[in-house]
mmCIF file of C-alpha atoms in Angstrom:
data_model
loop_
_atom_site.group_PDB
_atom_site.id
_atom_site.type_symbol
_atom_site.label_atom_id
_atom_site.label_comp_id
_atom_site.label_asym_id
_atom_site.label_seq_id
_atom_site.Cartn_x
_atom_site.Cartn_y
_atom_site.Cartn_z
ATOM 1 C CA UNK A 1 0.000 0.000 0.000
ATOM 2 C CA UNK A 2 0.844 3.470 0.470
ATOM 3 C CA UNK A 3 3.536 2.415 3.167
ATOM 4 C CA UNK A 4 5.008 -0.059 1.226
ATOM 5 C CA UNK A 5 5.604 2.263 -1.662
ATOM 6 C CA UNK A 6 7.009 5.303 0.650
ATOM 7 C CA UNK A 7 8.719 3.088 2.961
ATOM 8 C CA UNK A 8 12.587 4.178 2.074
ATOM 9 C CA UNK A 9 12.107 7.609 2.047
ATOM 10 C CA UNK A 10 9.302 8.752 4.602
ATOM 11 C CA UNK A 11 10.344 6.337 7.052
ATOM 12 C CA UNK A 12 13.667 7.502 7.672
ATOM 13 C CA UNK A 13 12.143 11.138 7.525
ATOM 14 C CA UNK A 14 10.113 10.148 10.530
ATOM 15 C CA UNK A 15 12.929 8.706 12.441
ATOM 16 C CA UNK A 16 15.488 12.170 11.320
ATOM 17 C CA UNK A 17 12.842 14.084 12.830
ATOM 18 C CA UNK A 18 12.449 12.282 15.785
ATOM 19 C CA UNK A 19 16.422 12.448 16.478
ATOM 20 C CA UNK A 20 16.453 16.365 16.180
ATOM 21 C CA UNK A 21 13.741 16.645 18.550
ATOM 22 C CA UNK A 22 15.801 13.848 20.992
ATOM 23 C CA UNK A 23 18.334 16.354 20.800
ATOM 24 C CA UNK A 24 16.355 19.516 21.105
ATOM 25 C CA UNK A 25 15.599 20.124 25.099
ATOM 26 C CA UNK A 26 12.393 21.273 24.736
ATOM 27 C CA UNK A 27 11.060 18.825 22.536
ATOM 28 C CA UNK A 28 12.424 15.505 23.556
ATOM 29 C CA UNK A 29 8.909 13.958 24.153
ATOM 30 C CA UNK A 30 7.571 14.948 20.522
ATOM 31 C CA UNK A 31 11.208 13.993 19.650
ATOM 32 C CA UNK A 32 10.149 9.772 21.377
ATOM 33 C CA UNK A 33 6.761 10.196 19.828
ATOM 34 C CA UNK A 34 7.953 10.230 16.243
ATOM 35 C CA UNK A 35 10.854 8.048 16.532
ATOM 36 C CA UNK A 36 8.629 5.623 18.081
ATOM 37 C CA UNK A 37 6.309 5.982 15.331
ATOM 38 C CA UNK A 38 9.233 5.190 12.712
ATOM 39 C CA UNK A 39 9.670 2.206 14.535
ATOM 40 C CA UNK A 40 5.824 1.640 14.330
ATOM 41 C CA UNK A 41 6.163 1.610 11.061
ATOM 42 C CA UNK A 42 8.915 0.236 9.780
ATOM 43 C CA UNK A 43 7.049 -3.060 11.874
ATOM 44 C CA UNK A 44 4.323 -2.472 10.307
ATOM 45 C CA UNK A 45 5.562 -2.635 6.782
ATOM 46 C CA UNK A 46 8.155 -5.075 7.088
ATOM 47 C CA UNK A 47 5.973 -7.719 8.995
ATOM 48 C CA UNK A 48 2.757 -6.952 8.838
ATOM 49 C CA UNK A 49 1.245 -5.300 5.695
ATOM 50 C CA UNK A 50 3.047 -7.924 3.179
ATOM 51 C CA UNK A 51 1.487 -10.782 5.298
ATOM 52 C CA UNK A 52 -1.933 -9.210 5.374
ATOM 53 C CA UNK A 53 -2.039 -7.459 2.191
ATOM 54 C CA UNK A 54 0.668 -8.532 -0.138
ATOM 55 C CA UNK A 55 -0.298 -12.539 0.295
ATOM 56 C CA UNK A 56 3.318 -13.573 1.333
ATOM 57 C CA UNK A 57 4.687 -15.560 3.807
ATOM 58 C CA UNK A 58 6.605 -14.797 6.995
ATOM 59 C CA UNK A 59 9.383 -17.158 5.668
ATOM 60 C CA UNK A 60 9.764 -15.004 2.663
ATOM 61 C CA UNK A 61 10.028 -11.951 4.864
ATOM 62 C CA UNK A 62 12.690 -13.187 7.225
ATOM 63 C CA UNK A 63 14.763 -13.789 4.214
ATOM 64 C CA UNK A 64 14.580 -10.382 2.114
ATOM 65 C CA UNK A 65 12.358 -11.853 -0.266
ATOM 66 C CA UNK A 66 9.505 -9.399 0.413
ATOM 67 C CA UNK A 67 8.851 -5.799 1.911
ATOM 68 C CA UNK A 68 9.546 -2.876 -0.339
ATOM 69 C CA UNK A 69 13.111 -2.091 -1.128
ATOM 70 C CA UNK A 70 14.836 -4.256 1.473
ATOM 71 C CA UNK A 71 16.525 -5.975 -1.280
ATOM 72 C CA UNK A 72 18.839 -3.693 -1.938
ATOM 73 C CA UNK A 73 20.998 -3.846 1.299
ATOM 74 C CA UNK A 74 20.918 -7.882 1.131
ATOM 75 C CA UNK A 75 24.675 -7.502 1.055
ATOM 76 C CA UNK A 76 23.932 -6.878 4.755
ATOM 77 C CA UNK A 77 21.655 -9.812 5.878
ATOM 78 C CA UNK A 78 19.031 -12.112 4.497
ATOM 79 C CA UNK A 79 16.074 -9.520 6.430
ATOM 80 C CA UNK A 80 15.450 -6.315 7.943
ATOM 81 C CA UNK A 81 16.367 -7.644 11.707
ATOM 82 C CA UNK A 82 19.134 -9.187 10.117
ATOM 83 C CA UNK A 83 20.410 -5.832 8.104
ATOM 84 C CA UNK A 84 20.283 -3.707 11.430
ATOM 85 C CA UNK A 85 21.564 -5.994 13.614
ATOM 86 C CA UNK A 86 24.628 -5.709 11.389
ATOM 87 C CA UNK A 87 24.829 -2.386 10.570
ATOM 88 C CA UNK A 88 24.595 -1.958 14.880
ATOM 89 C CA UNK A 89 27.570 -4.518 15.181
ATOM 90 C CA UNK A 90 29.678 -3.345 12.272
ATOM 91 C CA UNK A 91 30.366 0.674 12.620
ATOM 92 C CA UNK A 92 33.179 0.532 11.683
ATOM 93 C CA UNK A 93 32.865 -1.758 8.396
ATOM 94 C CA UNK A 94 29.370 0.817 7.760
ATOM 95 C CA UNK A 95 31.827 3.969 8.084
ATOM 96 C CA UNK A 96 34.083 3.089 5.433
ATOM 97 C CA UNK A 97 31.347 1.892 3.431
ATOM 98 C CA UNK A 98 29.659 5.514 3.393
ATOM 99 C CA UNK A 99 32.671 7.471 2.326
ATOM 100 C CA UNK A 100 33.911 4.420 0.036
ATOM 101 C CA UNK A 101 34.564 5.329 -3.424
ATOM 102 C CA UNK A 102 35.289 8.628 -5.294
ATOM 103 C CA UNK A 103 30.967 8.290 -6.488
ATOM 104 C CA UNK A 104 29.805 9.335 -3.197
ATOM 105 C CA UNK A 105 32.547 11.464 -2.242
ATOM 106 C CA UNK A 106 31.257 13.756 -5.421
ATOM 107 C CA UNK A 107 27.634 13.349 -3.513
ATOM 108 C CA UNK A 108 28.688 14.311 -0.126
ATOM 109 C CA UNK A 109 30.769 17.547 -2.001
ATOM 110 C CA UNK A 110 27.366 18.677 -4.090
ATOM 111 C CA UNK A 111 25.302 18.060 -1.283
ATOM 112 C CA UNK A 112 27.293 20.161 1.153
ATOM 113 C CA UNK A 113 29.820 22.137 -1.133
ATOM 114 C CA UNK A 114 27.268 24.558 -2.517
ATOM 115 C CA UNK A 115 26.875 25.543 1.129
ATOM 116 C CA UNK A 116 30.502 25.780 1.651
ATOM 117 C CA UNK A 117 30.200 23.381 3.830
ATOM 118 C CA UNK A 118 29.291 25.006 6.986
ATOM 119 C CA UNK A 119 26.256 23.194 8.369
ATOM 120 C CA UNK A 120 29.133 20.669 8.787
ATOM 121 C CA UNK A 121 30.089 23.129 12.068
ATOM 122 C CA UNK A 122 26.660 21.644 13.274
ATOM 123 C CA UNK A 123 26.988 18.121 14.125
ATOM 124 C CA UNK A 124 24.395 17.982 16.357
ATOM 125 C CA UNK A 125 21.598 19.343 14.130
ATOM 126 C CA UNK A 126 23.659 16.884 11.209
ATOM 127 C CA UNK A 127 22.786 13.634 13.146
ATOM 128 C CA UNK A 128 19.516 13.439 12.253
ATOM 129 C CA UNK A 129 20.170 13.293 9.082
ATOM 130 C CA UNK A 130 22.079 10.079 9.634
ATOM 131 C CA UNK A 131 19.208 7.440 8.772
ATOM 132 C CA UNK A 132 19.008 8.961 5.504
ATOM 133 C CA UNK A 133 22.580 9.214 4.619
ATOM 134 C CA UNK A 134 22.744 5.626 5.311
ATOM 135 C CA UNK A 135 19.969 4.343 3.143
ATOM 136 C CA UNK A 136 21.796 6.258 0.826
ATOM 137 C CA UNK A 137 24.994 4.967 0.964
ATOM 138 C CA UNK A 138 24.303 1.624 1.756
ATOM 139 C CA UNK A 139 21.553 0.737 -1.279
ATOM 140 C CA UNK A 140 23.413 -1.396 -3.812
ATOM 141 C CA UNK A 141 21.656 1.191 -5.999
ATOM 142 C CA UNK A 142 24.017 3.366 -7.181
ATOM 143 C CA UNK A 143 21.309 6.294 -8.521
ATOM 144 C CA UNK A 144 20.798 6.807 -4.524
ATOM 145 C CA UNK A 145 24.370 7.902 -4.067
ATOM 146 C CA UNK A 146 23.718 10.962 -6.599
ATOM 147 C CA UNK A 147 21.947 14.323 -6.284
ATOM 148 C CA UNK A 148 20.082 13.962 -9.350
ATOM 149 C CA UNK A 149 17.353 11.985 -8.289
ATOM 150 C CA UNK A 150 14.098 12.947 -5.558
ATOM 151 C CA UNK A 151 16.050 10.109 -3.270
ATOM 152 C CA UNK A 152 18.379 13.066 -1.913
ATOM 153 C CA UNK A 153 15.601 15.232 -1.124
ATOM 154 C CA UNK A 154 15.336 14.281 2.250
ATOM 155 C CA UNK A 155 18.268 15.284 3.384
ATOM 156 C CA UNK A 156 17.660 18.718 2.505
ATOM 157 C CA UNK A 157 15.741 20.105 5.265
ATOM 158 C CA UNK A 158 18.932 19.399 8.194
ATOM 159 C CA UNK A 159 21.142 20.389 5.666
ATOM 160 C CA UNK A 160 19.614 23.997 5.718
ATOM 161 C CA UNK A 161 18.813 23.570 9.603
ATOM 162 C CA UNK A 162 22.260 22.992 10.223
ATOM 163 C CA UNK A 163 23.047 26.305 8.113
ATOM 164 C CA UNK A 164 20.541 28.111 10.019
ATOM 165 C CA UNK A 165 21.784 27.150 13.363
ATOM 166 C CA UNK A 166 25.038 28.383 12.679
ATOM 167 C CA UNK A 167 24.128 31.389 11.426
ATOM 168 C CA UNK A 168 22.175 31.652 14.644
ATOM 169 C CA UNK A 169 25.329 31.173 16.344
ATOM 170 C CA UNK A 170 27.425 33.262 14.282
ATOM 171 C CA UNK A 171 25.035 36.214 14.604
ATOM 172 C CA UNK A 172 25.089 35.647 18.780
ATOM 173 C CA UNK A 173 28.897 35.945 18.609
ATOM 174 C CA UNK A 174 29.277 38.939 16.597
ATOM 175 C CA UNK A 175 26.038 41.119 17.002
ATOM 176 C CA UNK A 176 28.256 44.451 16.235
ATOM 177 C CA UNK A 177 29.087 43.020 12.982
ATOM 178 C CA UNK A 178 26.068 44.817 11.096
ATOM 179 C CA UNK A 179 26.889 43.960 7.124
ATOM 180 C CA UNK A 180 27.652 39.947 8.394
ATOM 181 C CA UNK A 181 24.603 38.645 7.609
ATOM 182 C CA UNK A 182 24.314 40.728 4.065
ATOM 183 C CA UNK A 183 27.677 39.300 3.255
ATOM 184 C CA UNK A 184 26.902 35.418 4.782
ATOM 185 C CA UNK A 185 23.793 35.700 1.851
ATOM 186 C CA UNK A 186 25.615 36.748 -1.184
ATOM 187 C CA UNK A 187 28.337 34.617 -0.421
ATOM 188 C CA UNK A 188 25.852 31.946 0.115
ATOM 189 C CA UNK A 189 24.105 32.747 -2.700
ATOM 190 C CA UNK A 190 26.925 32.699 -5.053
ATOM 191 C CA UNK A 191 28.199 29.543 -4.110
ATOM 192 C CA UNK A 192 24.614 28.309 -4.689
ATOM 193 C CA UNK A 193 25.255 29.347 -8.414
ATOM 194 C CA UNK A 194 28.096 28.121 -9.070
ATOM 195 C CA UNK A 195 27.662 24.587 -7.993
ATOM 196 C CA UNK A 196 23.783 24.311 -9.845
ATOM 197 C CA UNK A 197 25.811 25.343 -12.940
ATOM 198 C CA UNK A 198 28.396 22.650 -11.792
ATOM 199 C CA UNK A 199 26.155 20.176 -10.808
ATOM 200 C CA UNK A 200 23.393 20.699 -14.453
ATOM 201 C CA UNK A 201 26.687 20.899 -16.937
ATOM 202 C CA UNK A 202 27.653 17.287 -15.062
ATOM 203 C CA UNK A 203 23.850 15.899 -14.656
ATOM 204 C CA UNK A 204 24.373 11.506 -16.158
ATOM 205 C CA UNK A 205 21.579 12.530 -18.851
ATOM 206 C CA UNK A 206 23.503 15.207 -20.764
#
């Protein structure tokens, strides 16, 4: 159903925003709410919707054979369980894996580059964009791991929180400094140029 067909990108969406709010003091319980309703529903369409509505079989669940997109990370387990458990166990092996190969080091650069890569000074806000950059990453799909498909588009919204937070910062450290935020824009905004003409002159379909 409607799950099943949004499952890899809303899901981790959910979960994203349920991190930021973990991390945000005031909003810790909203923060539990939706990362509990991730995990809702991740359950839900792993498990139960293919049994109930798909006509398959629990066996063919437990072994990748079923349940949206799982199939791509089989390289990681035979099921979902199976997938995080390793991905939990391995961190090391899953770190090297995300910055493997010179295909998503040009995705992490257009994704962050045209920002000069300052919500990268935000960490914190960053994290929650960590379910997402793993899908990404880890999908033996390779179109994932570029920035001209809608699969990137979730990131987006940290991405520009993170920028916005450190402006927020910026501007708290140096409130005397009345042309900063002027000159933080057109910077911003030139960079933002250049790397969309970068980015279209380089797009696969050319």
């Amino acid at each position: 159903g409607i799950l099943g067909s949004c499952f890899i990108n809303d899901l981790g969406t959910v979960i994203a925003l349920g991190i930021f709010g973990i991390l945000r003091p005031h909003r810790r319980a909203l923060g539990f709410m939706a990362v509990l309703i991730g995990i809702s529903w991740f359950l839900l369409d792993m498990y139960l919707l293919p049994v109930y509505i798909k006509n398959v079989t629990w066996d063919s669940i437990s072994h990748g054979k079923a349940g949206g997109y799982i199939w791509l990370f089989s390289k990681y387990g035979k099921g979902p369980i199976d997938i995080i458990l390793y991905v939990v166990s391995h961190p090391l092996d899953i770190v090297r894996t995300v910055f493997d190969g010179p295909r998503k080091h040009i995705f992490f650069n257009n994704i962050f580059g045209s920002l000069l890569f300052l919500p990268l000074l935000r960490p914190d806000v960053l994290i929650a964009d960590i379910p997402h950059i793993l899908i990404r990453m880890l999908s033996s799909d390779v179109n994932e791991q570029t920035v001209y498909y809608h699969s990137a588009a979730p990131l987006a919204p940290f991405i520009f929180f993170a920028l916005i937070f450190y402006a927020k910062t910026m501007f708290n450290c140096f409130p005397k400094v009345v042309n900063y935020k002027m000159l933080l824009f057109i910077i911003l905004f030139g960079s933002q140029f250049i790397f969309a003409l970068i980015i279209w002159q380089s797009r696969p379909w050319a």
